[in-house]
Structures are given as C-alpha cells and as structure tokens.
C-alpha cells in the first residue's frame, strides 16, 4: 500500500473537534433519555413508544461524523507517494581496479565481488535509465558509455582488470565530464549520478574532495561504497624476488567525505553479501524517484456523498435532516 502524507498537516488539528462533537452527542442522548423518563414512568414507556429505532437513531450521526472527518482530511491535502523511473537519467558505475582489489578478504576477491554486485545493481535499475561503466586505477577508463543497452553494460563489467594505483579524483572528474554533457530533449542537463566503489586511499591524480565539490555544483551526487576489511592484504613482490604481505584497508572516511561534499550517500561492505545488498538498494534508489499524487478530491467526494447519505437516512427514518 502506498504511504499517505499531507501537504498541509496543520489542518489535521481540526480533527480534535471530532471527539468534542462525539461527547456533545452522547450528552444530548443522555438528556433525551432523561426527558423521556420524566415524561412517562419506565413501566409505561413501551406503550408511549412501542417501536424504538435502536441503533438506527445513531447511524445518521455516525455517517455525518465520518463525512466531517473526510472533509477535514481533504483540506490537509492528502497525497500518495509512488516511485516512478527517472526519465532521461544516467548513472556511471566507477569501480576501483587498483592492485588492492585482488585482496581475498572479500570472497573470492574484491574485484570479483564488485563485478557480481554491479550485475545485481544493473538488474535493479529500470530500463529507462542509462548506465555507463568505468574502471579506474592510476587513470580512468570508460568501458561502456551511458546507454540503455544492458548487454553492453554486462559485457563491460566482465572486463574489469585489477592492477596499479588509485586515482579516485580523476575518475570523478572524468565521470562528471561525461554526465555533464548529456542533455534532455529540452536542452537541460540530464539527471545524473555516480556510484564510486573503492577499497583504498587515493594515491595519485586530482584531489577527490575538490572533484566532489565540482559534482555538487553540477548537481551530480556521488554514492560511495567502501569495500573490504582492515584485515585485507595483498602479496607484493620485492626487487629481490621475495614477496611480502601488505595491508590494504579501505579508506572509509575519505569516501564518506566525498559522498557528503557531493550530496550523495556512503556505504560500507565487508563481504560479498553486504556489497550485493548495497548495490541492490542503490539500483532501486537511483533508478526511481518519488512523486506525490494529490488525492484530496477523493476525500471531498466521499465526504459529500456521506453527507447526502446521512441527511437522506435521517429524513427517511425520522423526518429531519439530522
């Protein structure tokens, strides 16, 4: 069921008058009974009023109060929320493929987990949304431009090749250049977003925080995903031919700051299952937007119909409006 909200919730305070009306009505009924008892002894009441209306006496008032509630709700401007695909939107999946993505703390390794999660993301995004694929290490490479062709998207995700350093700032600037050039049929900049997955610190290239501020100016939010654990390591070959394990913990704080400065959100994933969950959530969130449908007219119509029913029943049964 779609959630209901109110554009003018202050008017809901008028509903406080409804309990007062109920209290007044119950008091009037008690006074009416007292008058009847004063008019005739209880033993003679059946002969004075041989046919009592029973619950029918209260039904018109019950319907009237329901009508009043409906009309009060209508002036509070009720609206239903619905998620619809974002028309003309584009998303770039920018995935870190630096050498640290070979760490096996996320099974089977970080880059394989990222590929699988990205496939989950693509499946959750409406077909109206264009998706581009970028990999980056010390430099960004666009593997597939933003398009609605999901076959090309999946193929590009299958070609992620880990190795090298990390230049997240360059990847952001490159993505902004691509997204900023896209236009709607009216000539305006098309809605866009970047999903940036990384597992380490930026080691070269442009300052990612400056790039994040550029994204904010272009109204292109960056959703960062920090992948890996503090225990993650990779084998590094020395010049003498021996290898040594080097710790490659994710830089969650830096990624969170990138997201904050750009107006996006940040997520952390320490295992493949969590990463898939994050990407599934992002696919649903970024591919759709929430719109509000005004339904006040339905409440007005219902209230008026109930007013007619209340008055009609009262006239039919008792010869008065209420």
XYZ file of C-alpha atoms in Angstrom:
322
model
C 0.000 0.000 0.000
C 1.376 3.432 -0.969
C 2.197 5.680 2.023
C -0.091 8.655 2.624
C 1.248 12.046 3.646
C -0.273 15.512 3.971
C 0.921 18.686 2.262
C -0.790 20.865 4.902
C -0.718 18.757 8.086
C -1.569 21.715 10.325
C -5.218 21.391 9.345
C -5.280 17.952 10.959
C -5.545 19.737 14.300
C -9.181 20.428 13.387
C -9.775 16.699 13.954
C -9.557 17.445 17.673
C -13.078 18.851 17.348
C -14.431 15.400 16.423
C -14.114 13.877 19.947
C -15.775 17.033 21.296
C -18.674 16.510 18.868
C -18.980 12.871 19.967
C -19.007 13.972 23.610
C -21.739 16.540 22.855
C -23.820 13.961 21.005
C -23.594 11.395 23.809
C -24.590 14.085 26.302
C -27.607 15.049 24.167
C -28.689 11.412 24.092
C -28.477 11.186 27.865
C -30.543 14.353 28.185
C -33.112 12.951 25.742
C -33.449 9.766 27.794
C -33.869 11.841 30.952
C -36.722 13.794 29.328
C -38.429 10.572 28.224
C -38.169 9.126 31.720
C -39.572 12.352 33.171
C -42.476 12.240 30.722
C -43.509 8.652 31.453
C -42.746 6.041 34.036
C -40.397 3.269 32.831
C -43.216 0.705 33.035
C -45.350 2.798 30.648
C -42.536 3.530 28.157
C -43.430 0.595 25.838
C -46.965 1.921 25.443
C -45.750 5.503 24.853
C -43.015 4.456 22.384
C -43.931 0.946 21.181
C -41.290 0.962 18.401
C -37.841 2.276 19.241
C -35.346 2.968 16.403
C -32.484 1.293 18.263
C -29.123 1.705 16.536
C -30.760 3.466 13.571
C -31.087 6.548 15.781
C -27.296 6.874 15.904
C -26.443 5.784 12.365
C -27.025 9.184 10.632
C -24.810 10.933 13.187
C -22.098 8.280 12.775
C -22.148 8.760 8.994
C -22.147 12.555 9.466
C -19.057 12.426 11.677
C -17.317 10.216 9.123
C -18.161 12.783 6.431
C -16.736 15.581 8.566
C -13.519 13.626 9.116
C -13.181 13.043 5.353
C -13.677 16.757 4.621
C -11.147 17.786 7.269
C -8.618 15.359 5.809
C -9.232 16.838 2.365
C -8.215 20.363 3.437
C -4.955 18.876 4.809
C -4.220 17.918 1.162
C -3.573 14.182 1.385
C -1.153 12.739 -1.157
C 0.043 9.269 -2.108
C 3.738 8.582 -2.686
C 4.717 6.487 -5.679
C 8.108 5.516 -7.111
C 8.482 6.085 -10.858
C 11.507 5.621 -13.153
C 13.720 8.678 -13.518
C 13.239 9.715 -17.142
C 16.461 10.509 -19.009
C 18.724 9.782 -16.032
C 22.236 8.386 -16.380
C 24.435 6.608 -13.850
C 28.130 5.828 -14.106
C 29.451 2.839 -12.192
C 33.058 3.784 -11.415
C 34.939 0.795 -9.975
C 38.395 0.887 -8.440
C 40.612 -1.748 -10.097
C 43.867 -0.952 -8.300
C 46.090 -3.827 -7.216
C 44.471 -3.944 -3.772
C 41.284 -5.241 -5.400
C 42.989 -8.659 -5.529
C 42.712 -8.971 -1.723
C 40.752 -12.060 -0.716
C 39.177 -10.723 2.492
C 36.008 -10.367 0.387
C 35.476 -13.748 -1.276
C 36.606 -14.812 -3.780
C 38.407 -11.468 -4.107
C 37.367 -7.846 -4.074
C 37.210 -7.296 -7.821
C 35.107 -10.437 -8.434
C 32.709 -9.450 -5.647
C 32.441 -5.974 -7.169
C 31.612 -7.416 -10.593
C 28.858 -9.641 -9.226
C 27.363 -6.856 -7.131
C 27.426 -4.496 -10.110
C 25.429 -7.040 -12.112
C 22.865 -7.026 -9.301
C 22.778 -3.231 -9.480
C 22.142 -3.230 -13.224
C 19.292 -5.722 -12.891
C 17.571 -3.462 -10.347
C 17.712 -0.257 -12.402
C 14.708 0.492 -14.671
C 15.443 0.079 -18.364
C 14.688 3.788 -18.956
C 17.876 4.721 -17.059
C 21.199 4.779 -18.905
C 24.174 3.079 -17.225
C 27.848 3.648 -18.013
C 30.785 1.547 -16.788
C 34.178 2.955 -15.817
C 37.202 1.340 -14.209
C 39.984 3.327 -12.638
C 43.404 2.789 -11.123
C 46.018 5.492 -11.669
C 43.846 6.622 -14.602
C 40.155 6.162 -15.528
C 38.987 4.072 -18.489
C 35.436 4.243 -19.814
C 34.475 0.662 -20.676
C 30.926 1.485 -21.800
C 29.298 4.905 -22.262
C 25.932 5.543 -20.570
C 23.274 3.641 -22.507
C 20.155 1.546 -22.087
C 21.830 -1.432 -23.755
C 22.206 -3.811 -20.815
C 24.122 -6.372 -22.884
C 26.923 -3.847 -23.393
C 26.808 -2.961 -19.708
C 27.188 -6.559 -18.543
C 29.964 -7.156 -21.076
C 31.888 -4.126 -19.816
C 31.593 -5.263 -16.214
C 33.147 -8.557 -17.196
C 36.345 -6.835 -18.344
C 37.486 -5.292 -15.052
C 41.245 -5.877 -14.757
C 42.930 -5.100 -11.412
C 46.389 -3.543 -11.168
C 48.101 -0.239 -10.449
C 47.371 2.621 -8.058
C 44.242 4.627 -7.201
C 43.148 7.957 -8.682
C 39.568 8.446 -7.474
C 39.641 12.190 -8.185
C 40.438 11.609 -11.849
C 37.627 9.049 -12.108
C 35.142 11.532 -10.641
C 36.229 14.367 -12.952
C 36.033 12.092 -15.997
C 32.556 10.909 -14.965
C 31.399 14.492 -14.452
C 32.552 15.409 -17.932
C 30.523 12.571 -19.427
C 27.377 13.138 -17.377
C 27.522 16.919 -17.631
C 27.467 16.715 -21.435
C 24.219 14.725 -21.528
C 21.081 16.739 -22.221
C 17.346 16.228 -22.022
C 15.140 16.863 -25.113
C 14.538 20.391 -23.756
C 18.274 21.140 -23.670
C 18.722 20.975 -19.899
C 21.393 18.876 -18.208
C 20.086 15.336 -17.781
C 19.834 13.930 -14.242
C 22.964 12.004 -13.339
C 24.716 10.200 -10.500
C 27.995 8.408 -9.865
C 28.378 5.162 -7.935
C 32.034 5.039 -6.873
C 33.400 1.813 -5.411
C 36.895 1.844 -3.954
C 38.923 -0.127 -1.454
C 41.870 2.143 -0.752
C 43.290 5.608 -0.462
C 43.806 7.866 -3.449
C 47.487 7.620 -4.372
C 47.700 9.877 -7.435
C 45.853 12.328 -9.632
C 43.323 15.030 -8.778
C 42.125 15.706 -5.256
C 38.872 13.700 -4.915
C 37.432 16.226 -2.452
C 37.784 19.047 -4.977
C 36.167 16.756 -7.554
C 33.311 16.086 -5.114
C 32.673 19.819 -4.794
C 32.584 20.045 -8.580
C 29.958 17.294 -8.553
C 27.856 19.259 -6.084
C 27.953 22.339 -8.343
C 26.730 20.210 -11.244
C 24.032 18.599 -9.044
C 25.510 15.158 -9.678
C 25.631 13.248 -6.364
C 28.293 10.623 -5.720
C 27.325 7.444 -3.883
C 30.488 5.908 -2.477
C 30.922 2.276 -1.497
C 33.848 1.299 0.702
C 34.837 -2.324 0.043
C 36.976 -4.576 2.212
C 38.105 -5.083 5.800
C 41.014 -3.885 7.918
C 42.449 -7.403 7.669
C 42.733 -7.305 3.868
C 46.224 -7.931 2.456
C 47.867 -8.479 -0.910
C 51.190 -10.100 -1.780
C 53.744 -7.551 -3.006
C 56.865 -8.703 -4.842
C 60.145 -7.152 -3.742
C 63.065 -6.315 -6.004
C 64.952 -9.357 -4.756
C 62.132 -11.647 -5.913
C 60.640 -12.352 -2.495
C 57.086 -11.377 -1.565
C 55.640 -9.697 1.476
C 52.040 -9.220 2.615
C 50.896 -5.600 2.601
C 47.780 -4.413 4.456
C 45.182 -2.766 2.204
C 42.380 -1.482 4.475
C 39.620 0.578 2.869
C 39.630 4.346 3.369
C 36.011 4.653 4.509
C 36.434 8.126 5.999
C 37.679 9.651 2.738
C 34.885 8.022 0.732
C 32.289 9.250 3.227
C 33.612 12.809 2.832
C 33.418 12.546 -0.967
C 29.776 11.499 -0.706
C 28.948 14.248 1.795
C 30.508 17.046 -0.235
C 28.719 15.946 -3.416
C 25.303 15.497 -1.819
C 25.297 11.708 -2.073
C 25.446 8.878 0.458
C 28.132 6.455 1.597
C 28.046 2.733 2.312
C 30.475 0.138 3.636
C 30.702 -3.521 2.645
C 32.928 -6.051 4.394
C 31.686 -9.077 2.472
C 30.158 -10.000 -0.885
C 26.647 -10.414 0.541
C 26.625 -6.944 2.064
C 28.003 -5.449 -1.148
C 25.223 -7.037 -3.217
C 22.645 -5.703 -0.763
C 24.090 -2.177 -1.022
C 24.096 -2.290 -4.823
C 20.566 -3.660 -4.941
C 19.425 -0.788 -2.720
C 21.255 1.762 -4.853
C 19.777 0.346 -8.053
C 16.274 0.792 -6.704
C 17.022 4.230 -5.209
C 18.835 5.855 -8.116
C 16.668 4.425 -10.867
C 13.460 5.798 -9.426
C 12.155 8.979 -7.894
C 9.253 9.524 -5.543
C 6.321 11.575 -6.811
C 3.291 12.773 -4.897
C -0.225 12.250 -6.250
C -2.840 14.597 -4.772
C -5.937 12.659 -3.628
C -7.847 15.425 -1.824
C -10.607 15.215 -4.427
C -11.425 11.663 -3.406
C -11.837 12.752 0.211
C -14.048 15.690 -0.796
C -16.225 13.444 -2.946
C -16.503 10.804 -0.228
C -17.373 13.437 2.362
C -20.143 14.936 0.231
C -21.609 11.518 -0.549
C -21.595 10.625 3.144
C -23.328 13.937 3.958
C -26.096 13.071 1.490
C -26.405 9.545 2.916
C -26.581 10.885 6.473
C -29.235 13.508 5.643
C -31.244 11.093 3.489
C -31.327 8.398 6.159
C -32.339 10.903 8.822
C -35.153 12.308 6.647
C -36.392 8.832 5.740
C -36.409 7.437 9.264
C -37.082 10.467 11.463
C -38.361 13.267 9.186
C -35.479 15.612 9.937
C -32.114 16.371 8.369
C -30.037 15.113 11.294
